[in-house]
Amino acid sequence: MPPSTAFVCQSCGAVSAKWSGRCEACGEWNTVAEETVAAPLGGKPAAGGKARPRHGKGLDFVDLEGDGDVVDRRLPTGIAEFDRVLGGGLVPGSAILVGGDPGIGKSTLLTQAAALAARAGATAAYVSGEEAVDQIRGRAKRLGLSDAPLKLAAETSLSHILEGLKKEKPDLAVIDSIQTLWSDAIGAAPGSVTQVRACAQELVRFAKKRDTAVILVGHVTKDGQIAGPRVVEHMVDAVLYFEGERSNQFRILRGVKNRFGPTDEIGVFEMQDGGLAEVANPSALFLGAREANASGSVVFAGMEGTRPVLVEIQALVAPSALGTPRRAVVGWDSGRLAMVLAVLEARCGLSFAGRDVYLNVAGGLKIAEPAADLAVAAALVSAAFDAALPVDLVAFGEASLSGEVRPVGRADARLKEAAKLGFKSAYAPAAAAEASPGVDVKGVATLGDLVARIEAAAKQ
Ligand code: TYD
Ligand code: MG
């Protein structure tokens, strides 16, 4: 049958018979492109992979009780931060997608992980579709890992890669990157969503069948989606994002999906000349160089997964020259900022009208916890009154629309981390006072209460 063409959204992979400016499935603009797809074998157009003919003897059931849980047979990568984000190492036969901006350090991280796993006795292979073998060697040398028995290959043809992997039978295979691969069974261009999906599908199938942990590297587009294959995210067992600013040496590995562990863990790294170094104490890092007596600066005692992380929140409130004052946020949700501002205005008598408000989470961390409400409010109020808060104070607590400060989980872990780093007091929900190892908890019942305290301190 001759290959046919279809219109495929390069963002979500939806297939349609005609072109449109906006994908009807995901709503993205200008993402629909014409692609050659494999000739349909069944009724449905085969946008990725061919439908497999059915033959053989049908389905054989197996007992629930098998020869051990695969999840328990974890393969450590030798990078503790990486292993923690995975939920305790690589699960044999699992497929993992590691996404991130080009140049952020994905190849560096995975060269290190694969080489360290190989050094520890696992068989590991690294296939690059972007670099020549000598380039990978050069990087391994710079990383001080030249001696690791890591297998290297530079290849973009999926069939060659699968052949090689079948021969090598590695415990771990890194494919860098999924966007460079092409399958000769698919007419579409490399990097197109049809190719990416078909290649990922084959590699995931290989992982399951041969018990190899397969790590796929994927580049991310500017809007934060892994280029093209949002579809790949659904196929793999775990999706990790490698984040950071290229101008800053800190990198965060964040789990966004994990079938074998929690998704809220982060791994923190520092990009150095000799590769990525693990940061065991991220709080010290995010607090970095804090100024004493700066108004608008408050340390939030947050949680990232199971780990407490202290991070500085900075606010600036300045007279606005614009008709509609500016609200700018880096590292937090702008909707949440609007809510905290509205509660401060409606319940506490503060006015931000005619004033620009800037909020920044220092160190490039992105915070998603509502527990940051109280710290954000404290930073805003401190900035509004130009009153610096004590440098040895942390804050956490969720605010309701009525201005009430609600208890949040893991108060004990937050306060313990604060005490460890030398913090002496905390603005927190009153309930947290029970669990205060070495930190003086100043129970805050409402945001009005918070404003009164900061205002009183400003007048002293
Ligand atoms: P790379 O891993 O190639 O990024 P990606 O695969 O995500 O595109 O890393 C890119 C940057 O990292 C590059 O600009 C150089 C820098 N780098 C270091 O700073 N130290 C190192 O040891 C290595 C190998 C890279
Ligand atoms: Mg790379």
Coordinates of N, CA and C in Angstrom, one line a residue, residues 30-232:
N30 N -0.6 27.0 15.0 CA 0.5 26.7 14.1 C 1.3 25.5 14.4
T31 N 0.7 24.4 14.9 CA 1.4 23.2 15.2 C 1.1 22.1 14.2
V32 N 0.1 22.3 13.4 CA -0.3 21.2 12.5 C 0.5 21.2 11.2
A33 N 1.1 20.0 10.9 CA 1.9 19.9 9.7 C 1.6 18.6 9.0
E34 N 1.8 18.7 7.7 CA 1.5 17.5 6.9 C 2.7 16.5 7.1
E35 N 2.3 15.2 7.3 CA 3.4 14.2 7.4 C 3.0 13.0 6.7
T36 N 4.0 12.3 6.2 CA 3.8 11.0 5.6 C 3.6 10.0 6.7
V37 N 2.5 9.2 6.7 CA 2.4 8.3 7.8 C 2.3 6.9 7.2
A38 N 2.6 5.9 8.0 CA 2.6 4.5 7.5 C 1.2 4.2 7.0
A39 N 1.1 3.4 6.0 CA -0.2 3.1 5.4 C -1.0 2.4 6.4
P40 N -2.3 2.8 6.5 CA -3.1 2.2 7.5 C -3.3 0.7 7.3
L41 N -3.2 -0.1 8.3 CA -3.4 -1.5 8.2 C -4.8 -1.9 8.6
G42 N -5.3 -1.2 9.7 CA -6.6 -1.5 10.2 C -7.5 -0.4 9.7
G43 N -8.6 -0.2 10.4 CA -9.5 0.9 10.0 C -8.9 2.3 10.3
K44 N -8.2 2.4 11.5 CA -7.7 3.7 11.9 C -6.4 4.0 11.2
P45 N -6.1 5.2 10.9 CA -4.8 5.6 10.4 C -3.8 5.3 11.4
A46 N -2.7 4.7 11.0 CA -1.6 4.4 11.9 C -0.7 5.6 12.0
A47 N -0.9 6.5 12.9 CA -0.1 7.7 13.0 C 1.3 7.3 13.5
G48 N 1.4 6.4 14.4 CA 2.7 6.0 14.9 C 2.7 4.4 14.9
G49 N 3.8 3.8 14.5 CA 3.9 2.4 14.6 C 2.8 1.7 13.7
K50 N 3.1 0.5 13.4 CA 2.2 -0.3 12.6 C 1.3 -1.2 13.5
A51 N 0.1 -1.4 13.1 CA -0.7 -2.4 13.8 C -0.1 -3.7 13.6
R52 N 0.1 -4.5 14.7 CA 0.7 -5.8 14.5 C -0.3 -6.9 14.2
P53 N 0.1 -7.7 13.2 CA -0.8 -8.8 12.8 C -1.0 -9.7 14.0
R54 N -2.1 -10.3 14.1 CA -2.4 -11.2 15.2 C -2.1 -12.6 14.8
H55 N -1.3 -13.3 15.5 CA -1.1 -14.7 15.2 C -0.6 -15.4 16.4
G56 N -0.3 -16.6 16.4 CA 0.1 -17.3 17.6 C -1.0 -17.9 18.4
K57 N -0.8 -18.2 19.6 CA -1.8 -19.0 20.4 C -2.6 -18.2 21.3
G58 N -2.5 -16.9 21.2 CA -3.4 -16.0 22.1 C -2.8 -15.8 23.4
L59 N -3.6 -15.4 24.3 CA -3.1 -14.9 25.6 C -2.9 -16.0 26.6
D60 N -1.7 -16.0 27.3 CA -1.4 -16.9 28.4 C -1.4 -16.1 29.7
F61 N -2.2 -16.5 30.7 CA -2.1 -15.8 31.9 C -0.9 -16.3 32.8
V62 N -0.4 -15.5 33.6 CA 0.6 -16.0 34.6 C 0.1 -15.7 36.0
D63 N 0.8 -16.3 37.0 CA 0.4 -16.1 38.4 C 0.8 -14.8 38.9
L64 N 0.0 -14.2 39.8 CA 0.3 -13.0 40.4 C 1.7 -13.1 41.1
E65 N 1.8 -14.3 41.8 CA 3.0 -14.5 42.5 C 4.1 -14.9 41.5
G66 N 5.1 -13.9 41.3 CA 6.1 -14.2 40.4 C 7.5 -14.4 41.1
D67 N 8.6 -14.2 40.4 CA 9.9 -14.4 41.0 C 10.5 -13.1 41.4
G68 N 9.7 -12.4 42.2 CA 10.2 -11.1 42.8 C 9.7 -9.9 42.1
D69 N 9.6 -8.8 42.8 CA 9.1 -7.6 42.3 C 10.2 -6.8 41.6
V70 N 9.9 -6.5 40.3 CA 10.9 -5.8 39.5 C 11.2 -4.4 40.1
V71 N 10.2 -3.8 40.8 CA 10.5 -2.5 41.4 C 11.5 -2.6 42.5
D72 N 11.6 -3.8 43.1 CA 12.6 -3.9 44.2 C 14.0 -4.2 43.7
R73 N 14.1 -4.5 42.4 CA 15.4 -4.8 41.9 C 16.0 -3.6 41.2
R74 N 16.1 -2.5 42.0 CA 16.5 -1.2 41.4 C 18.0 -1.2 41.0
L75 N 18.3 -0.5 40.0 CA 19.7 -0.3 39.5 C 20.1 1.1 39.9
P76 N 21.1 1.2 40.8 CA 21.5 2.6 41.2 C 22.3 3.2 40.1
T77 N 22.2 4.5 39.9 CA 23.0 5.2 38.8 C 24.3 5.7 39.4
G78 N 24.4 5.7 40.7 CA 25.7 6.2 41.2 C 25.6 7.7 41.5
I79 N 24.4 8.3 41.1 CA 24.2 9.7 41.4 C 23.0 9.7 42.4
A80 N 23.3 10.0 43.7 CA 22.2 9.8 44.7 C 21.0 10.7 44.4
E81 N 21.3 12.0 43.9 CA 20.2 12.9 43.7 C 19.3 12.4 42.6
F82 N 19.9 11.8 41.6 CA 19.1 11.2 40.4 C 18.3 10.0 40.9
D83 N 19.0 9.2 41.7 CA 18.3 8.0 42.2 C 17.1 8.3 43.0
R84 N 17.2 9.4 43.8 CA 16.1 9.8 44.7 C 14.9 10.3 43.9
V85 N 15.2 11.0 42.8 CA 14.1 11.5 42.0 C 13.4 10.4 41.3
L86 N 14.2 9.3 41.0 CA 13.6 8.1 40.4 C 12.8 7.3 41.4
G87 N 12.9 7.6 42.6 CA 12.3 6.8 43.7 C 13.1 5.7 44.2
G88 N 14.5 5.8 44.0 CA 15.4 4.8 44.6 C 16.2 4.0 43.5
G89 N 16.5 4.7 42.4 CA 17.2 4.0 41.3 C 16.4 3.6 40.1
L90 N 17.0 3.1 39.1 CA 16.3 2.7 37.9 C 15.6 1.4 38.1
V91 N 14.4 1.3 37.6 CA 13.7 0.0 37.6 C 14.0 -0.7 36.3
P92 N 14.5 -2.0 36.4 CA 14.8 -2.7 35.1 C 13.6 -2.8 34.2
G93 N 13.8 -2.6 32.9 CA 12.6 -2.7 32.0 C 11.8 -1.4 32.0
S94 N 12.2 -0.4 32.7 CA 11.4 0.9 32.6 C 11.9 1.8 31.6
A95 N 11.1 2.7 31.1 CA 11.5 3.7 30.2 C 11.3 5.1 30.8
I96 N 12.3 5.9 30.7 CA 12.3 7.2 31.4 C 12.6 8.3 30.3
L97 N 11.9 9.4 30.4 CA 12.1 10.5 29.5 C 12.7 11.6 30.4
V98 N 13.9 12.1 29.9 CA 14.5 13.2 30.6 C 14.5 14.4 29.7
G99 N 13.7 15.4 30.0 CA 13.5 16.6 29.2 C 14.2 17.8 29.7
G100 N 14.5 18.7 28.8 CA 15.1 20.0 29.3 C 15.5 20.8 28.1
D101 N 15.8 22.1 28.4 CA 16.2 23.0 27.3 C 17.5 22.5 26.7
P102 N 17.8 22.8 25.4 CA 19.1 22.5 24.8 C 20.2 23.2 25.6
G103 N 21.2 22.5 25.9 CA 22.4 23.1 26.6 C 22.3 23.2 28.1
I104 N 21.2 22.6 28.6 CA 21.1 22.7 30.1 C 21.9 21.7 30.8
G105 N 22.3 20.7 30.2 CA 23.2 19.7 30.8 C 22.7 18.3 30.8
K106 N 21.7 17.9 29.9 CA 21.1 16.6 29.9 C 22.2 15.6 29.5
S107 N 23.0 15.9 28.5 CA 24.0 14.9 28.0 C 25.0 14.7 29.1
T108 N 25.4 15.8 29.8 CA 26.4 15.7 30.9 C 25.8 14.8 32.0
L109 N 24.6 15.1 32.4 CA 24.0 14.3 33.5 C 24.0 12.8 33.2
L110 N 23.5 12.5 31.9 CA 23.3 11.1 31.6 C 24.6 10.4 31.3
T111 N 25.6 11.1 30.8 CA 26.9 10.5 30.6 C 27.5 10.1 32.0
Q112 N 27.3 11.0 32.9 CA 27.8 10.7 34.3 C 27.0 9.5 34.9
A113 N 25.7 9.5 34.7 CA 24.9 8.5 35.3 C 25.2 7.1 34.7
A114 N 25.3 7.1 33.3 CA 25.6 5.8 32.7 C 27.0 5.3 33.0
A115 N 28.0 6.3 33.0 CA 29.4 5.9 33.3 C 29.5 5.4 34.7
L116 N 28.9 6.1 35.6 CA 29.0 5.6 37.0 C 28.3 4.3 37.3
A117 N 27.1 4.1 36.6 CA 26.4 2.8 36.7 C 27.3 1.7 36.1
A118 N 28.0 2.0 35.0 CA 28.9 1.0 34.4 C 30.1 0.7 35.3
R119 N 30.6 1.8 35.9 CA 31.7 1.6 36.8 C 31.3 0.7 38.0
A120 N 30.1 0.8 38.4 CA 29.6 0.0 39.6 C 29.3 -1.4 39.2
G121 N 29.4 -1.8 37.9 CA 29.3 -3.2 37.5 C 28.1 -3.4 36.6
A122 N 27.2 -2.4 36.3 CA 26.1 -2.7 35.4 C 26.7 -2.6 34.0
T123 N 25.9 -3.2 33.0 CA 26.3 -2.9 31.6 C 25.5 -1.7 31.1
A124 N 26.2 -0.7 30.6 CA 25.5 0.5 30.2 C 25.9 0.9 28.8
A125 N 25.0 1.4 28.1 CA 25.3 1.9 26.7 C 24.8 3.3 26.5
Y126 N 25.5 4.1 25.8 CA 25.1 5.5 25.5 C 25.1 5.7 24.0
V127 N 23.9 5.9 23.5 CA 23.8 6.1 22.0 C 23.5 7.6 21.8
S128 N 24.3 8.3 21.0 CA 24.1 9.7 20.7 C 23.8 9.8 19.2
G129 N 22.7 10.6 19.0 CA 22.4 10.9 17.6 C 22.8 12.3 17.3
E130 N 23.4 13.0 18.3 CA 23.8 14.4 18.1 C 25.3 14.6 18.1
E131 N 26.0 13.7 18.7 CA 27.5 13.9 18.8 C 28.2 12.7 18.3
A132 N 29.5 12.9 17.9 CA 30.3 11.8 17.4 C 30.9 11.1 18.7
V133 N 31.3 9.9 18.5 CA 31.8 9.1 19.6 C 33.0 9.8 20.3
D134 N 33.8 10.5 19.5 CA 35.0 11.2 20.1 C 34.5 12.3 21.0
Q135 N 33.4 13.0 20.6 CA 32.9 14.0 21.4 C 32.4 13.5 22.8
I136 N 31.8 12.4 22.7 CA 31.3 11.8 24.0 C 32.5 11.4 24.8
R137 N 33.5 10.8 24.2 CA 34.8 10.4 24.9 C 35.4 11.6 25.5
G138 N 35.4 12.7 24.8 CA 36.0 14.0 25.3 C 35.3 14.4 26.6
R139 N 33.9 14.3 26.5 CA 33.2 14.8 27.7 C 33.4 13.8 28.9
A140 N 33.5 12.5 28.6 CA 33.7 11.6 29.7 C 35.1 11.8 30.3
K141 N 36.0 12.2 29.5 CA 37.4 12.5 30.0 C 37.3 13.7 30.9
R142 N 36.6 14.8 30.4 CA 36.5 16.0 31.3 C 35.8 15.7 32.6
L143 N 34.9 14.7 32.5 CA 34.2 14.3 33.7 C 34.9 13.4 34.6
G144 N 36.1 13.0 34.2 CA 37.0 12.1 35.0 C 36.4 10.7 34.9
L145 N 35.7 10.3 33.8 CA 35.1 9.0 33.8 C 35.6 8.1 32.6
S146 N 36.8 8.5 32.1 CA 37.3 7.8 31.0 C 37.5 6.3 31.2
D147 N 37.7 5.9 32.4 CA 38.0 4.5 32.7 C 36.7 3.6 32.8
A148 N 35.5 4.3 32.8 CA 34.3 3.5 33.0 C 34.0 2.6 31.8
P149 N 33.6 1.3 32.0 CA 33.3 0.4 30.9 C 32.0 0.7 30.2
L150 N 31.8 2.0 29.7 CA 30.6 2.4 29.1 C 30.7 2.1 27.6
K151 N 29.6 1.6 27.0 CA 29.6 1.3 25.6 C 29.1 2.6 24.9
L152 N 29.8 3.0 23.9 CA 29.3 4.2 23.1 C 29.0 3.9 21.7
A153 N 28.0 4.7 21.2 CA 27.7 4.6 19.7 C 27.1 5.9 19.3
A154 N 27.4 6.3 18.0 CA 26.8 7.4 17.4 C 25.9 6.9 16.3
E155 N 24.6 7.1 16.5 CA 23.7 6.5 15.5 C 22.3 7.1 15.6
T156 N 21.7 7.3 14.5 CA 20.3 7.8 14.5 C 19.3 6.9 13.9
S157 N 19.7 5.8 13.3 CA 18.8 4.8 12.7 C 18.2 3.9 13.8
L158 N 16.9 3.9 14.0 CA 16.3 3.1 15.1 C 16.6 1.7 14.9
S159 N 16.5 1.2 13.6 CA 16.7 -0.3 13.5 C 18.2 -0.7 13.8
H160 N 19.1 0.2 13.5 CA 20.5 -0.1 13.9 C 20.7 -0.1 15.4
I161 N 20.0 0.9 16.0 CA 20.1 1.0 17.5 C 19.6 -0.2 18.1
L162 N 18.4 -0.6 17.7 CA 17.7 -1.8 18.3 C 18.6 -3.0 18.1
E163 N 19.2 -3.2 16.9 CA 20.0 -4.3 16.6 C 21.2 -4.3 17.6
G164 N 21.8 -3.2 17.7 CA 23.0 -3.0 18.6 C 22.6 -3.3 20.1
L165 N 21.5 -2.9 20.5 CA 21.1 -3.1 21.9 C 20.7 -4.5 22.1
K166 N 20.2 -5.2 21.1 CA 19.8 -6.6 21.3 C 21.1 -7.4 21.4
K167 N 22.1 -7.0 20.7 CA 23.4 -7.7 20.8 C 24.1 -7.4 22.2
E168 N 24.1 -6.2 22.6 CA 24.8 -5.8 23.8 C 24.1 -6.1 25.1
K169 N 22.7 -6.2 25.0 CA 21.9 -6.5 26.2 C 22.3 -5.7 27.4
P170 N 22.3 -4.4 27.3 CA 22.7 -3.6 28.5 C 21.6 -3.6 29.6
D171 N 22.0 -3.3 30.8 CA 21.1 -3.1 31.9 C 20.5 -1.7 31.7
L172 N 21.3 -0.8 31.2 CA 20.9 0.6 31.0 C 21.3 1.1 29.7
A173 N 20.3 1.8 28.9 CA 20.7 2.4 27.7 C 20.2 3.8 27.6
V174 N 21.1 4.7 27.3 CA 20.7 6.1 27.2 C 20.6 6.4 25.7
I175 N 19.5 7.0 25.3 CA 19.3 7.4 23.9 C 19.2 9.0 23.8
D176 N 20.2 9.6 23.2 CA 20.4 11.1 23.3 C 20.4 11.6 21.9
S177 N 19.4 12.1 21.3 CA 18.1 12.4 21.9 C 17.0 11.7 21.0
I178 N 15.8 11.6 21.5 CA 14.7 11.0 20.8 C 14.4 11.7 19.5
Q179 N 14.6 13.0 19.5 CA 14.3 13.8 18.3 C 15.2 13.6 17.1
T180 N 16.3 12.9 17.4 CA 17.3 12.7 16.3 C 17.0 11.4 15.6
L181 N 16.2 10.5 16.2 CA 16.0 9.2 15.7 C 15.1 9.1 14.5
W182 N 15.3 8.2 13.6 CA 14.3 7.9 12.6 C 14.2 6.4 12.3
S183 N 12.9 6.1 12.0 CA 12.7 4.7 11.7 C 12.4 4.6 10.2
D184 N 13.0 3.6 9.5 CA 12.8 3.6 8.1 C 11.4 3.0 7.7
A185 N 10.6 2.6 8.7 CA 9.3 2.1 8.5 C 8.3 3.3 8.4
I186 N 8.8 4.5 8.8 CA 8.0 5.7 8.8 C 8.5 6.7 7.8
G187 N 7.6 7.2 7.0 CA 8.0 8.2 5.9 C 8.4 9.6 6.4
A188 N 7.8 9.9 7.6 CA 7.9 11.3 8.1 C 9.4 11.6 8.4
A189 N 9.6 13.0 8.5 CA 11.0 13.4 8.7 C 11.4 13.2 10.2
P190 N 12.7 13.0 10.4 CA 13.2 12.9 11.8 C 12.8 14.1 12.6
G191 N 12.4 13.9 13.8 CA 12.0 15.1 14.7 C 10.6 15.4 14.6
S192 N 9.9 14.8 13.5 CA 8.4 15.0 13.4 C 7.8 14.2 14.5
V193 N 6.6 14.5 14.8 CA 5.9 13.9 15.9 C 5.7 12.4 15.6
T194 N 5.4 12.1 14.3 CA 5.2 10.7 13.9 C 6.4 9.9 14.2
Q195 N 7.6 10.4 13.7 CA 8.8 9.7 13.9 C 9.1 9.5 15.4
V196 N 9.0 10.6 16.1 CA 9.4 10.6 17.6 C 8.5 9.6 18.3
R197 N 7.2 9.6 18.0 CA 6.3 8.6 18.6 C 6.6 7.2 18.3
A198 N 6.9 6.9 17.0 CA 7.1 5.6 16.5 C 8.4 5.1 17.2
C199 N 9.5 5.9 17.2 CA 10.8 5.5 17.7 C 10.7 5.2 19.2
A200 N 10.0 6.1 19.9 CA 9.8 6.0 21.4 C 9.1 4.7 21.7
Q201 N 8.0 4.4 20.9 CA 7.2 3.2 21.1 C 8.1 2.0 21.0
E202 N 8.9 1.9 20.0 CA 9.8 0.8 19.8 C 10.7 0.6 20.9
L203 N 11.3 1.7 21.4 CA 12.3 1.7 22.4 C 11.6 1.3 23.8
V204 N 10.4 1.8 24.0 CA 9.7 1.4 25.2 C 9.4 -0.1 25.2
R205 N 9.0 -0.6 24.0 CA 8.7 -2.0 23.8 C 10.0 -2.8 24.1
F206 N 11.1 -2.3 23.6 CA 12.4 -3.0 23.8 C 12.7 -3.1 25.3
A207 N 12.5 -2.0 26.0 CA 12.8 -1.9 27.4 C 12.1 -3.0 28.2
K208 N 10.7 -3.1 27.9 CA 9.9 -4.0 28.6 C 10.3 -5.5 28.3
K209 N 10.6 -5.7 27.0 CA 10.8 -7.1 26.6 C 12.2 -7.6 27.1
R210 N 13.2 -6.7 27.1 CA 14.6 -7.1 27.4 C 15.0 -6.8 28.8
D211 N 14.1 -6.2 29.6 CA 14.5 -5.8 30.9 C 15.6 -4.8 31.0
T212 N 15.7 -3.9 30.0 CA 16.7 -2.9 30.0 C 16.0 -1.6 30.4
A213 N 16.7 -0.8 31.3 CA 16.2 0.5 31.6 C 16.6 1.4 30.5
V214 N 15.6 2.0 29.8 CA 15.9 2.9 28.7 C 15.7 4.4 29.1
I215 N 16.7 5.2 29.0 CA 16.5 6.6 29.2 C 16.5 7.4 27.9
L216 N 15.4 8.0 27.6 CA 15.3 8.8 26.4 C 15.5 10.3 26.8
V217 N 16.4 11.0 26.0 CA 16.6 12.4 26.2 C 15.6 13.1 25.2
G218 N 15.0 14.2 25.7 CA 14.1 14.9 24.8 C 14.3 16.4 25.0
H219 N 14.4 17.1 23.9 CA 14.6 18.6 24.0 C 13.2 19.2 24.2
V220 N 13.2 20.3 25.0 CA 12.0 21.0 25.3 C 11.9 22.3 24.5
T221 N 10.7 22.6 24.1 CA 10.5 23.8 23.4 C 10.2 25.0 24.4
K222 N 10.2 26.2 23.9 CA 10.1 27.3 24.8 C 8.9 27.3 25.7
D223 N 7.8 26.7 25.3 CA 6.6 26.8 26.1 C 6.6 25.7 27.2
G224 N 7.8 25.0 27.3 CA 7.9 24.0 28.4 C 7.5 22.6 28.0
Q225 N 7.0 22.4 26.8 CA 6.7 21.0 26.4 C 7.9 20.4 25.7
I226 N 8.0 19.1 25.9 CA 9.0 18.4 25.2 C 8.7 18.5 23.7
A227 N 9.6 19.0 22.9 CA 9.3 19.3 21.5 C 8.5 18.1 20.9
G228 N 7.4 18.4 20.3 CA 6.6 17.4 19.6 C 6.0 16.4 20.6
P229 N 6.7 15.5 21.0 CA 6.1 14.3 21.6 C 5.6 14.5 23.0
R230 N 4.5 15.3 23.2 CA 3.8 15.2 24.5 C 3.3 13.7 24.6
V231 N 3.2 13.1 23.4 CA 2.7 11.7 23.4 C 3.8 10.8 24.0
V232 N 5.0 11.1 24.0 CA 6.1 10.3 24.6 C 5.9 10.2 26.1

